[in-house]
Coordinates of C-alpha atoms and ligand atoms in Angstrom, one line a residue:
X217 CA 24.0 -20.8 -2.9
X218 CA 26.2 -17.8 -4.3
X219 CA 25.0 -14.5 -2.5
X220 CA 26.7 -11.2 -4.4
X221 CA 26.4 -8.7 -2.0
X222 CA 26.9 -5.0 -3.0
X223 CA 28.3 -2.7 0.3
X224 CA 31.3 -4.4 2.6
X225 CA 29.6 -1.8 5.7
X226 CA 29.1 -4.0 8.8
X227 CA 25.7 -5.0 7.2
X228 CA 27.4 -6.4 4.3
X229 CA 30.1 -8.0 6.4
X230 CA 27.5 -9.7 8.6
X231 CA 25.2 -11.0 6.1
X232 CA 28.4 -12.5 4.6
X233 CA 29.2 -14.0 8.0
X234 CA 25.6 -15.4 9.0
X235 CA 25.3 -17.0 5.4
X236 CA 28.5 -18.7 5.1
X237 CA 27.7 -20.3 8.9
X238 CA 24.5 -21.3 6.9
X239 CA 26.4 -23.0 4.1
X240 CA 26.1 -20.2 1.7
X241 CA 29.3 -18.5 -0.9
X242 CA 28.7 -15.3 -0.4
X243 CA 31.0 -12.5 -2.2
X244 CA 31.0 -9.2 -1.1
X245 CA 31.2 -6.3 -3.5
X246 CA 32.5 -3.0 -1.8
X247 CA 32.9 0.2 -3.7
X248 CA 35.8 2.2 -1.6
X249 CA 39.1 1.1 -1.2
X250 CA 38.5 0.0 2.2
X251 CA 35.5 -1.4 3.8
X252 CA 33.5 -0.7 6.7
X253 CA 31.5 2.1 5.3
X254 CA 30.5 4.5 8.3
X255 CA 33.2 2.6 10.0
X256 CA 35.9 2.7 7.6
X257 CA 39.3 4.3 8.7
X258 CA 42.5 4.8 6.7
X259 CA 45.9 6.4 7.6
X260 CA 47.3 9.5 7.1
X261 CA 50.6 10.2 5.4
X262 CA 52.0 10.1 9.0
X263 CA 50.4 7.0 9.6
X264 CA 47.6 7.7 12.1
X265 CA 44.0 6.4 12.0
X266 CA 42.0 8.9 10.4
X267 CA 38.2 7.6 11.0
X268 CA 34.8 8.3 9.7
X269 CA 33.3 8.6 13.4
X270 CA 33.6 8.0 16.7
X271 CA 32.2 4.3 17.3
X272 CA 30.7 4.0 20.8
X273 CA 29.5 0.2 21.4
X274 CA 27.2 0.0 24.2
X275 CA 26.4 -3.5 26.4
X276 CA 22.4 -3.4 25.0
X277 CA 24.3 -4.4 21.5
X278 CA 23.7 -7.7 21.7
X279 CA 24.0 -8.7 18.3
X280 CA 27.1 -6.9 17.8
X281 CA 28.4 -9.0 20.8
X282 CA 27.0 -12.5 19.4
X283 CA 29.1 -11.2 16.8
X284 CA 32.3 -10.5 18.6
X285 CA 31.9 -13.6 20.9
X286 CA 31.8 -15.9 17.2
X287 CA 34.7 -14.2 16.2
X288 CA 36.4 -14.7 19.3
X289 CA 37.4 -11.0 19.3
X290 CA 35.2 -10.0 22.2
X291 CA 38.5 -9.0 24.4
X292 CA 38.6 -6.3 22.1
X293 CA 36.0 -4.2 23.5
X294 CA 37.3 -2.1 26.0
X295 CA 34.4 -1.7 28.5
X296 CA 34.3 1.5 30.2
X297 CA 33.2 2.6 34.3
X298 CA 29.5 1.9 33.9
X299 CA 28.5 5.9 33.6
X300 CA 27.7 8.5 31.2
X301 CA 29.1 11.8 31.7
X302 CA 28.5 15.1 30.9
X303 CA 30.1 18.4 30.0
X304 CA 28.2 21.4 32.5
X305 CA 28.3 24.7 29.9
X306 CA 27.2 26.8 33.0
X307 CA 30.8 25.2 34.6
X308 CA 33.6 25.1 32.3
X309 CA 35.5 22.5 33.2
X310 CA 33.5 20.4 35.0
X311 CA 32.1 17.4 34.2
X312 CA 28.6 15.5 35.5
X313 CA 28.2 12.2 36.2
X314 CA 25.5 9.5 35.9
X315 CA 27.4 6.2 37.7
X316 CA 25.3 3.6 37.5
X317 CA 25.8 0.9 40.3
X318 CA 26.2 -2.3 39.6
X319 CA 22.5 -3.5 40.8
X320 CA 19.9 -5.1 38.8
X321 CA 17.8 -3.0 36.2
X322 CA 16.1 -0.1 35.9
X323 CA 16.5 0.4 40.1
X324 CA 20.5 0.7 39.0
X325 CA 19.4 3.5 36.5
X326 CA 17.2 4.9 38.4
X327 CA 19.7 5.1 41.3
X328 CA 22.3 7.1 39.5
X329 CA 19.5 9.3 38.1
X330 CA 18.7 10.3 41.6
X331 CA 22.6 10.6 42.8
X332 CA 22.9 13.4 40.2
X333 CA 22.3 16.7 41.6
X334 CA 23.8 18.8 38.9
X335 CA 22.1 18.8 36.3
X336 CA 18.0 18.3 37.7
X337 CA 16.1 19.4 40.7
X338 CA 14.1 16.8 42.4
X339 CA 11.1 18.0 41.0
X340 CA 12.5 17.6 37.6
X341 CA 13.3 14.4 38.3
X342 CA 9.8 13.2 39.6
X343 CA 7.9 15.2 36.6
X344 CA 10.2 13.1 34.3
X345 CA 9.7 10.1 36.0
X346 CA 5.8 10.1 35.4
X347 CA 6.5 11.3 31.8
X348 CA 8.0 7.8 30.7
X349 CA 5.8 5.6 33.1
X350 CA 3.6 4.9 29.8
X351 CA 7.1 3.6 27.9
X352 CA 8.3 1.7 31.2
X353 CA 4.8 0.3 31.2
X354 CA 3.4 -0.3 27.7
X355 CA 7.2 -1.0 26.5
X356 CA 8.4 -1.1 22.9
X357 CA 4.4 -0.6 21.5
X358 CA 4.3 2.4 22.9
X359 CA 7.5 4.0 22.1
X360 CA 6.7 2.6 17.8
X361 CA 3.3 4.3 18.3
X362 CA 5.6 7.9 19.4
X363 CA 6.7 7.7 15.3
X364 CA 4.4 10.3 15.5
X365 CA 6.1 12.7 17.4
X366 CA 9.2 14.5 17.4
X367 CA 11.0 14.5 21.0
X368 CA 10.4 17.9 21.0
X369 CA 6.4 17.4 20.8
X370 CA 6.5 14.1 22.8
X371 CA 8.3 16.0 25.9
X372 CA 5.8 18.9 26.1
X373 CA 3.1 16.1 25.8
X374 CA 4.5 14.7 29.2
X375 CA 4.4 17.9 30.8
X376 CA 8.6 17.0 31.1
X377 CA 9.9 19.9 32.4
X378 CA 12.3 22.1 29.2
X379 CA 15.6 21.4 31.7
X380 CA 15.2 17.7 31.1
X381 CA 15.6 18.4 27.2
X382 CA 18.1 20.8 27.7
X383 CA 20.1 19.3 30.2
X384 CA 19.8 15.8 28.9
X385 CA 17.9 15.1 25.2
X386 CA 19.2 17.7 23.1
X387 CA 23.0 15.8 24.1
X388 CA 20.9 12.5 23.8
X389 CA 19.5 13.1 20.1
X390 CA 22.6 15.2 19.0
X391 CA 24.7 11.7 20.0
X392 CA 21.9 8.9 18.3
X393 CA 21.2 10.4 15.4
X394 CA 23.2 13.2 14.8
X395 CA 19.9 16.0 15.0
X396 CA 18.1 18.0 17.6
X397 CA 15.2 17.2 19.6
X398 CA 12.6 19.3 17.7
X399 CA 13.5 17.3 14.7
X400 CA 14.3 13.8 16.1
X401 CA 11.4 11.1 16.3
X402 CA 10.6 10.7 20.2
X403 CA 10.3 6.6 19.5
X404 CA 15.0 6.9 18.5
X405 CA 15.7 8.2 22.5
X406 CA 12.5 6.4 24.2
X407 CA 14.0 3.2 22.3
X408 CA 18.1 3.9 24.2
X409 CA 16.2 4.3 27.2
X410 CA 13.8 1.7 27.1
X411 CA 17.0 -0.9 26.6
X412 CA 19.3 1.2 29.1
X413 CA 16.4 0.4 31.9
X414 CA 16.1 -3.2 30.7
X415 CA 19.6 -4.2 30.7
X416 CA 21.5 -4.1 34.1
X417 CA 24.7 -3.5 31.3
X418 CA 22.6 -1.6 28.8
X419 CA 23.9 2.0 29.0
X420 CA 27.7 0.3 29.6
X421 CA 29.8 2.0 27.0
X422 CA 33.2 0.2 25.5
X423 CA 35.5 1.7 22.1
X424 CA 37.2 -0.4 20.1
X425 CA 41.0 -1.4 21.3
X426 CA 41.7 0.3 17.2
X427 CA 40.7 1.3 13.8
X428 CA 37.9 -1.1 13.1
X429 CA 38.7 -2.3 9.2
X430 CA 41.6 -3.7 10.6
X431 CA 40.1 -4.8 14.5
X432 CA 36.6 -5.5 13.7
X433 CA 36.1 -5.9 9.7
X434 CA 39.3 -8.2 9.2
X435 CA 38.1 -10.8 11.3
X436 CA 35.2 -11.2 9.6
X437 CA 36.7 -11.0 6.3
X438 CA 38.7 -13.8 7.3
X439 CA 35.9 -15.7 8.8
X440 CA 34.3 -15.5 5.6
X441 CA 37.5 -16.1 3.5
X442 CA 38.2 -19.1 5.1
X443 CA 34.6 -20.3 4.2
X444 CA 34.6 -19.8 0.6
X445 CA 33.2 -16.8 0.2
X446 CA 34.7 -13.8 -0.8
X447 CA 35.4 -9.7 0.0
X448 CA 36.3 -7.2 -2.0
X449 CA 37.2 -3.9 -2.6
X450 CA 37.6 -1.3 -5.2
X451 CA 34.8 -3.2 -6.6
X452 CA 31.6 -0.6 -7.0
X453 CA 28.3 -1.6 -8.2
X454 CA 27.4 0.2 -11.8
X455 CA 23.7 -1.0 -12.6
X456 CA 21.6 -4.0 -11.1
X457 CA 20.5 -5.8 -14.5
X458 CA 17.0 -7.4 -14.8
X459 CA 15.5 -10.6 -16.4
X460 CA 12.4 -10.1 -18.2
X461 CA 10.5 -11.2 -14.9
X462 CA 12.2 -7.8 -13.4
X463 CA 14.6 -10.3 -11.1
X464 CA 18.0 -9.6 -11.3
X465 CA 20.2 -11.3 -13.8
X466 CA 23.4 -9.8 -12.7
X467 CA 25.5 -6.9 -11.1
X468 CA 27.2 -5.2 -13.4
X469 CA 30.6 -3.9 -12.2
X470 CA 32.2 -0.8 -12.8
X471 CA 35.7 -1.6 -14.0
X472 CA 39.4 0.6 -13.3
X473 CA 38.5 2.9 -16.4
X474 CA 35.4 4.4 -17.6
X475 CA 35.1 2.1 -20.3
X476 CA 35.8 -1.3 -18.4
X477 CA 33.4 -3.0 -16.8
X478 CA 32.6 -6.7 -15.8
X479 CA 29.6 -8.6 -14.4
X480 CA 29.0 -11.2 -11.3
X481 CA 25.8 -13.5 -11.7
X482 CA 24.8 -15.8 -8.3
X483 CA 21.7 -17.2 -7.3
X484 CA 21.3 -14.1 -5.0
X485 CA 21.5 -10.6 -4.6
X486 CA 21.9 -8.3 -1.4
X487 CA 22.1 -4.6 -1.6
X488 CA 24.3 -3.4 1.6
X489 CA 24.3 -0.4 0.4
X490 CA 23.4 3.0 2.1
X491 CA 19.4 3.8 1.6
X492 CA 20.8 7.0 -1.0
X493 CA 23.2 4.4 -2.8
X494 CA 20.2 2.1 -3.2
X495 CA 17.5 4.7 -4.2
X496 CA 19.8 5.7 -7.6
X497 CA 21.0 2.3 -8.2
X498 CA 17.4 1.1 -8.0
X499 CA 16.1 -0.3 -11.4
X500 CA 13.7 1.8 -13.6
X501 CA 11.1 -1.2 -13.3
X502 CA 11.0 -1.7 -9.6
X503 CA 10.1 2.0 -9.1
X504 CA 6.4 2.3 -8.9
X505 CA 6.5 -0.7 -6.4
X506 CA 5.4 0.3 -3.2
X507 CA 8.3 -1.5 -1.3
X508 CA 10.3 0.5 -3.3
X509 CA 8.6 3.7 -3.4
X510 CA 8.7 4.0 0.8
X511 CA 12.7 4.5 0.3
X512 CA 11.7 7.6 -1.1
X513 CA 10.9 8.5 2.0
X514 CA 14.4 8.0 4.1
X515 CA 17.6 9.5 3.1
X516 CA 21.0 9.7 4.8
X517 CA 21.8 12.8 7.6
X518 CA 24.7 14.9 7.2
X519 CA 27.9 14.2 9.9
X520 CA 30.9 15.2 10.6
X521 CA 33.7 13.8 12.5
X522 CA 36.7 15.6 13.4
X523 CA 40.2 14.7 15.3
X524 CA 42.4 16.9 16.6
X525 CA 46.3 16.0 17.8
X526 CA 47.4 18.4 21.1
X527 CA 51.2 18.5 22.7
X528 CA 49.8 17.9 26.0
X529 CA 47.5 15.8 27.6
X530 CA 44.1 17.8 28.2
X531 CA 42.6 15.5 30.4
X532 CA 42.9 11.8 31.8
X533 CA 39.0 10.8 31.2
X534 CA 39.1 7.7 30.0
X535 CA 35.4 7.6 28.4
X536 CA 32.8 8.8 26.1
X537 CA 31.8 12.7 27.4
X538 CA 28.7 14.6 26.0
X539 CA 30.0 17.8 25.3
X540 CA 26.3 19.7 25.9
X541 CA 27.6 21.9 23.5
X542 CA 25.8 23.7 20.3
X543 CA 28.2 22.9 17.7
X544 CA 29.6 19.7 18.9
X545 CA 27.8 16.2 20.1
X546 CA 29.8 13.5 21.6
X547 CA 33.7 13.3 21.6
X548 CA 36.4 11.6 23.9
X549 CA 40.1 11.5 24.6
X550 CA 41.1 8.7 22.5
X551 CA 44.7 8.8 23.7
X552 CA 42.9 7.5 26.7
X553 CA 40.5 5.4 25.9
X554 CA 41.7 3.4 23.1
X555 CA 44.8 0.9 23.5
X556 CA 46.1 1.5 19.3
X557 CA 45.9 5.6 19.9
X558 CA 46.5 5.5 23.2
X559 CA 49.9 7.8 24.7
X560 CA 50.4 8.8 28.1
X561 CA 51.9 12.8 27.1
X562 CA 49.3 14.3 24.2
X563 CA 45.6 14.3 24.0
X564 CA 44.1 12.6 20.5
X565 CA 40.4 14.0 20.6
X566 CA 37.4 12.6 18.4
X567 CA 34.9 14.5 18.0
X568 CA 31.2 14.6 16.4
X569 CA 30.1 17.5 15.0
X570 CA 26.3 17.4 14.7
X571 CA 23.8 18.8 13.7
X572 CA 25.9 19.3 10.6
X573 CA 23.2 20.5 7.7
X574 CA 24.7 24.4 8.4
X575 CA 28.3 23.2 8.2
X576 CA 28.9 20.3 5.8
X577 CA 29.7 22.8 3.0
X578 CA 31.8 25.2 5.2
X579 CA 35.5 25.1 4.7
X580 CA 37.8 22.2 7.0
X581 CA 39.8 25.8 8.4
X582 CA 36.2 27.3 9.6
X583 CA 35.0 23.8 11.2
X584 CA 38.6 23.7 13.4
X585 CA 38.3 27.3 14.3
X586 CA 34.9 26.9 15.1
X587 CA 35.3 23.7 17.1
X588 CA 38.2 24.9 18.8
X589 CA 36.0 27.7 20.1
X590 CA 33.6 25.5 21.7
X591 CA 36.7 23.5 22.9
X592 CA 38.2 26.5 24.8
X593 CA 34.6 26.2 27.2
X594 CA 35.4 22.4 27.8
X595 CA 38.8 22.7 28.5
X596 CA 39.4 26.5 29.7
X597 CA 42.5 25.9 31.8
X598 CA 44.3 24.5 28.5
X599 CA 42.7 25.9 25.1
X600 CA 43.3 28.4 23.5
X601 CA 46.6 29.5 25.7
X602 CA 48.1 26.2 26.7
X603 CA 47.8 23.3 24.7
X604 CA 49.2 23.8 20.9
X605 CA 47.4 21.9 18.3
X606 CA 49.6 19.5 16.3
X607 CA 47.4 18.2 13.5
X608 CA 43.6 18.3 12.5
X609 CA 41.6 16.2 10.3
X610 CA 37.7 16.4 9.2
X611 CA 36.0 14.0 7.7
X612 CA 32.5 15.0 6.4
X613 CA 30.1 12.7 5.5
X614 CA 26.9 14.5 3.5
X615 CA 24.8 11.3 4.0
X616 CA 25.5 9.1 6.8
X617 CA 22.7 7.1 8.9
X618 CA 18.9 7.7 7.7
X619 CA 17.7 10.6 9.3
X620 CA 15.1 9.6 12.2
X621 CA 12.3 12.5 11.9
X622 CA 9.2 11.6 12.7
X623 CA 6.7 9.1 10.8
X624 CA 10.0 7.2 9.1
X625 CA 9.7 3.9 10.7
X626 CA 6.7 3.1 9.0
X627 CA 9.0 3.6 5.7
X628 CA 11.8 1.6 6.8
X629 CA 11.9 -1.7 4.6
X630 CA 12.0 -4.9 5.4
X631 CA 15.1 -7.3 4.5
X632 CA 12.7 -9.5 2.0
X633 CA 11.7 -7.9 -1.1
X634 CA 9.0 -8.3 -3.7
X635 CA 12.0 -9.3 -5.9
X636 CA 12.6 -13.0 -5.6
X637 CA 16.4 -13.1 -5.4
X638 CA 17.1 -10.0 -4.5
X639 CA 17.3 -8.6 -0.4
X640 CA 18.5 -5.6 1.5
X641 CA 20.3 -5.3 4.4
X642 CA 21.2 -2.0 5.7
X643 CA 21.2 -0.2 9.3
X644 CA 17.9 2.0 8.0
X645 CA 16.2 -1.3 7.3
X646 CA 14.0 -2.6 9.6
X647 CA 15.1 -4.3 12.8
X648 CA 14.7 -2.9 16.2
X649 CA 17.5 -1.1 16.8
X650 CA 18.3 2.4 15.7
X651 CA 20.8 3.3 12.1
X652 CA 24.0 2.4 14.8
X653 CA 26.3 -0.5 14.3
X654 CA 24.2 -3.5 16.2
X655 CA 21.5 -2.3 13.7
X656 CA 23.8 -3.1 10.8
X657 CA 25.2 -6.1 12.2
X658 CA 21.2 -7.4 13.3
X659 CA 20.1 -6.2 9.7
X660 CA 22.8 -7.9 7.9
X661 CA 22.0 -11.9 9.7
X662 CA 18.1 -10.7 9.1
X663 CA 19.3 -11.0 5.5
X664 CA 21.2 -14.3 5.6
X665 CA 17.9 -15.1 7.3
X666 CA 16.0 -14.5 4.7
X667 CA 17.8 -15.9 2.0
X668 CA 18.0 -19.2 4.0
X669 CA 14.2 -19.4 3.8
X670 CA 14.1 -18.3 0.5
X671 CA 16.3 -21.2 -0.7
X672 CA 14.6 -23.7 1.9
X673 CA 11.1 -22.9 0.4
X674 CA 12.0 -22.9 -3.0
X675 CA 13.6 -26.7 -2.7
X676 CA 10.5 -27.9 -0.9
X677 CA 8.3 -26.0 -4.1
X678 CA 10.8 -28.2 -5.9
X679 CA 12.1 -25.0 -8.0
X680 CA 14.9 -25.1 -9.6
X681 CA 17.5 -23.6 -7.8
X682 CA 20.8 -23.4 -10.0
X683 CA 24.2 -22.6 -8.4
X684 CA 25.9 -19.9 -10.8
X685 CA 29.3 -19.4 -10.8
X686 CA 30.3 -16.0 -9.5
X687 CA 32.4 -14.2 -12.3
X688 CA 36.2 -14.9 -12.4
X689 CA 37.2 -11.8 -14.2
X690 CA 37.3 -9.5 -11.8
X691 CA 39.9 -6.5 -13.4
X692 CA 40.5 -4.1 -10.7
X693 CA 38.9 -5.4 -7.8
X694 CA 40.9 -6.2 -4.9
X695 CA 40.8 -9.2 -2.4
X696 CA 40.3 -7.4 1.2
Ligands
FAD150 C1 30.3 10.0 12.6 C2 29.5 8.7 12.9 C3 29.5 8.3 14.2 C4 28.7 7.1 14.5 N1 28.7 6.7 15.9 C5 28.1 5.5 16.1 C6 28.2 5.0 17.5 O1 28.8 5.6 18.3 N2 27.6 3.8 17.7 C7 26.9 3.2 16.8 O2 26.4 2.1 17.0 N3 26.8 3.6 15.5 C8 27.4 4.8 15.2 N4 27.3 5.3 13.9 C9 26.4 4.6 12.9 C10 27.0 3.4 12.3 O3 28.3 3.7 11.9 C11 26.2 2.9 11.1 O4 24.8 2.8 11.5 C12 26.6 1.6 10.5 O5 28.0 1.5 10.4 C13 26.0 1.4 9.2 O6 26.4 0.3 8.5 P1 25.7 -0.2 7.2 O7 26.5 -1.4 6.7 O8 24.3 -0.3 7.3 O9 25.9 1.0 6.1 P2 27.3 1.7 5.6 O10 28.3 1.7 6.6 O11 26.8 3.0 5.0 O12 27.8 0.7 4.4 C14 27.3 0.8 3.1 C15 28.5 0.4 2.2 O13 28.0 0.3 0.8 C16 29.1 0.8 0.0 N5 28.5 1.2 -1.3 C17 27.8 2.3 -1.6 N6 27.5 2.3 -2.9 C18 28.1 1.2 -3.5 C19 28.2 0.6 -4.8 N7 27.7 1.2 -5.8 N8 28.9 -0.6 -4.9 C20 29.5 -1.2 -3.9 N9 29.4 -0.7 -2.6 C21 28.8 0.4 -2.4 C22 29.7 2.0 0.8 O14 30.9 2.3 0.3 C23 29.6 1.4 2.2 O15 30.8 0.7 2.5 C24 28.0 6.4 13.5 C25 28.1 6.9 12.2 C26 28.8 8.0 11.9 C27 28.9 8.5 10.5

């Protein structure tokens, strides 16, 4: 069956991967000039990785390490000491650790819990404890049913003492979902934890050894390529065109001027594309639809990520740090922790900025200066009077994952739609993981999923299922 799939994100990419495994030519249609979407990277005109974000992979990922392992690119993870550290405001300079020993789950959890003395009193500790017996106990039902609150609300519920969100959740929701805990849905966080007490590797964090379109999107584009399907890119969706049944009939591609444009007809069609790309490519006639009508309800969260090039090394951490701070979430010392960055005399820092609603209109110069700031309270013995800053790049990104406040889950859509040959596939669609990169990459073989039984049911019904060829004139569309 030809699949055209709009959006070459890792949801994209998967589906492509899990359908051409099932016999299936998919071709994938991405709009930018290089795919990956929230992953994408590109150089700058001195030839360094600029990237959309900061990409933390964490061992509860277990899709995205299916993935890897069929790819045979797992050795490209590099794993990182099984901890999660933290920046201490009320200490410049010095860092707190959670080291998880290498014991079975949660007692391996709970043990590095306890070894902290930094950051919670006993008492603290205990009250918390209690407060997530119920999600311990009652497991994922329970933490769906906290839709209802935000973290905020859920916390105070608990009788969880305000230390534990300020010490610990407001870093925790800054770093999944890029907002704070009075906003965030209390099921995102109870979810991390929930798999980081499950897993004996859960809360294990690796980076990519590089830029991922070339370490992790390349391999699947090859995968695929060598299948007989197809990627990609400069090749943006215009307008999803309808039979009189309201199926789709084609895509209709924007071409390299206004004016130009082509189509691509298959047997099937996959948006990939973000939940706001969808929403205003969505046909007119599919509107008043209730499947439709609950995208309404989700739209993306503002983000940005900056990287900032010293003369010196600040540090030798070799890990991802929550920075605890106000203006910033999670960043780390790539010229550490990367192999492809990596350079044992200056410090490459990535950086999250987040919540980023007050600053995504401000100017690039007032986002440095501002992170720098908070910068000069992590690394006080270095910024502002030692280190010299080489080069700074910002990349903002207005909508990025779908922002988990409470009462969205319910609105998250499912892969099948009421359209017969048309799917999504998307990190905000439903699966049970959060809008991260294992929830793209489960999302996008939920798809190929359901396409496979879509196809399977309608030979046994004995419908006709033609194969269409996919368009050949493609005018400025470019092979990835
Ligand atoms: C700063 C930042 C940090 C992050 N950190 C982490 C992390 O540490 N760990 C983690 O797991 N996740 C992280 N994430 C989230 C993760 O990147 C996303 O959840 C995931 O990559 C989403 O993939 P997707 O394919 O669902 O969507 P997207 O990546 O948004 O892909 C959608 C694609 O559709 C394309 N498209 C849109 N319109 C059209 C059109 N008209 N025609 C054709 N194509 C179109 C877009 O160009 C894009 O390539 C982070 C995200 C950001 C922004």
């Amino acid at each position: 069956m030809r699949v055209a799939i709009a959006g070459g994100g890792l949801a994209g990419l998967s589906c492509a991967k899990y359908l051409v495994d099932q016999g299936h030519t998919p071709i994938v249609l991405e709009r930018a000039s290089v795919l990956g979407g929230l992953v994408a990277a590109w150089k700058d005109e001195d030839g360094d990785w600029v990237e959309t974000g900061l990409h933390a992979f964490f061992g509860a990922y277990p899709n995205m390490l299916q993935l890897l392992k069929e790819l045979d690119i797992e050795d490209r993870l590099q794993w990182k000491k099984h901890a999660l550290i933290f920046n201490q405001p009320e200490k410049p300079g010095v860092l707190s650790r959670f080291d998880v020993p290498d014991l079975p789950s949660p007692i391996n959890v709970i043990i590095s819990i306890l070894r902290n003395n930094d950051m919670l009193t006993w008492e603290q500790k205990i009250r918390f404890a209690i407060g997530l017996l119920p999600a311990i106990v009652r497991g994922q039902e329970y933490v769906e049913d906290m839709d209802r609150y935000s973290l905020l609300e859920w916390l105070e519920k608990q009788g969880i003492d305000d230390r534990v969100n300020s010490d610990i959740f407001i870093a925790a929701s800054k770093a999944l979902t890029f907002i704070n805990p009075d906003e965030v849905s209390a099921t995102i966080p109870l979810t991390a934890l929930n798999r980081f007490l499950q897993e004996r590797y859960g809360s294990k964090i690796a980076f990519l050894d590089g830029a991922p379109p070339e370490r992790l999107c390349q391999p699947i584009v090859d995968y695929v390529t060598e299948r007989g399907g197809e990627v990609l890119v400069n090749a943006p969706l215009k307008k999803i065109v309808l039979n009189e049944d309201g199926s789709v009939n084609h895509f209709l591609m924007k071409g390299s001027t206004e004016s130009e444009e082509y189509t691509i007809t298959a047997d099937a069609y996959v948006s990939a594309m973000s939940v706001d790309a969808m929403k205003l490519m969505m046909p007119d006639e599919w509107k008043a639809q209730p499947y439709f009508q609950q995208l309404q309800e989700l739209e993306g969260v503002p983000v940005i990520s900056i990287q900032l090039w010293f003369d010196r090394k600040l540090s030798d951490v070799d890990h991802l740090l929550f920075s605890r701070s106000p203006l910033l979430s999670v960043y780390a010392d790539m010229s550490n922790a990367c192999r492809e960055y990596s350079d044992p005399d200056k410090s490459m820092l990535e950086l999250v900025l987040a919540p980023a609603e007050d600053w995504i209109s401000r100017s690039e110069e007032d986002i440095i200066e501002a992170t720098l700031a908070e910068l000069a309270k992590l690394f006080p013995d270095e910024i502002p009077d030692q280190a010299k800053l080489l080069k700074a790049r910002v990349v903002k990104t207005p909508r990025s994952v779908y922002k988990a406040i409470p009462g969205r889950q319910q609105f998250r859509p499912v892969q099948t739609t009421p359209i017969s040959n048309f799917f999504l596939s998307g990190s905000y669609t439903m699966q049970r993981y959060l809008g991260s990169m294992e929830g793209a990459v489960l999302s996008g073989k939920l798809t190929a999923q359901a396409i496979n039984s879509a196809k399977a049911l309608s030979s046994s019904n004995n419908a006709s299922v033609t194969s269409k060829p996919v368009s050949q004139s493609i005018p400025n569309a470019a092979t990835a």
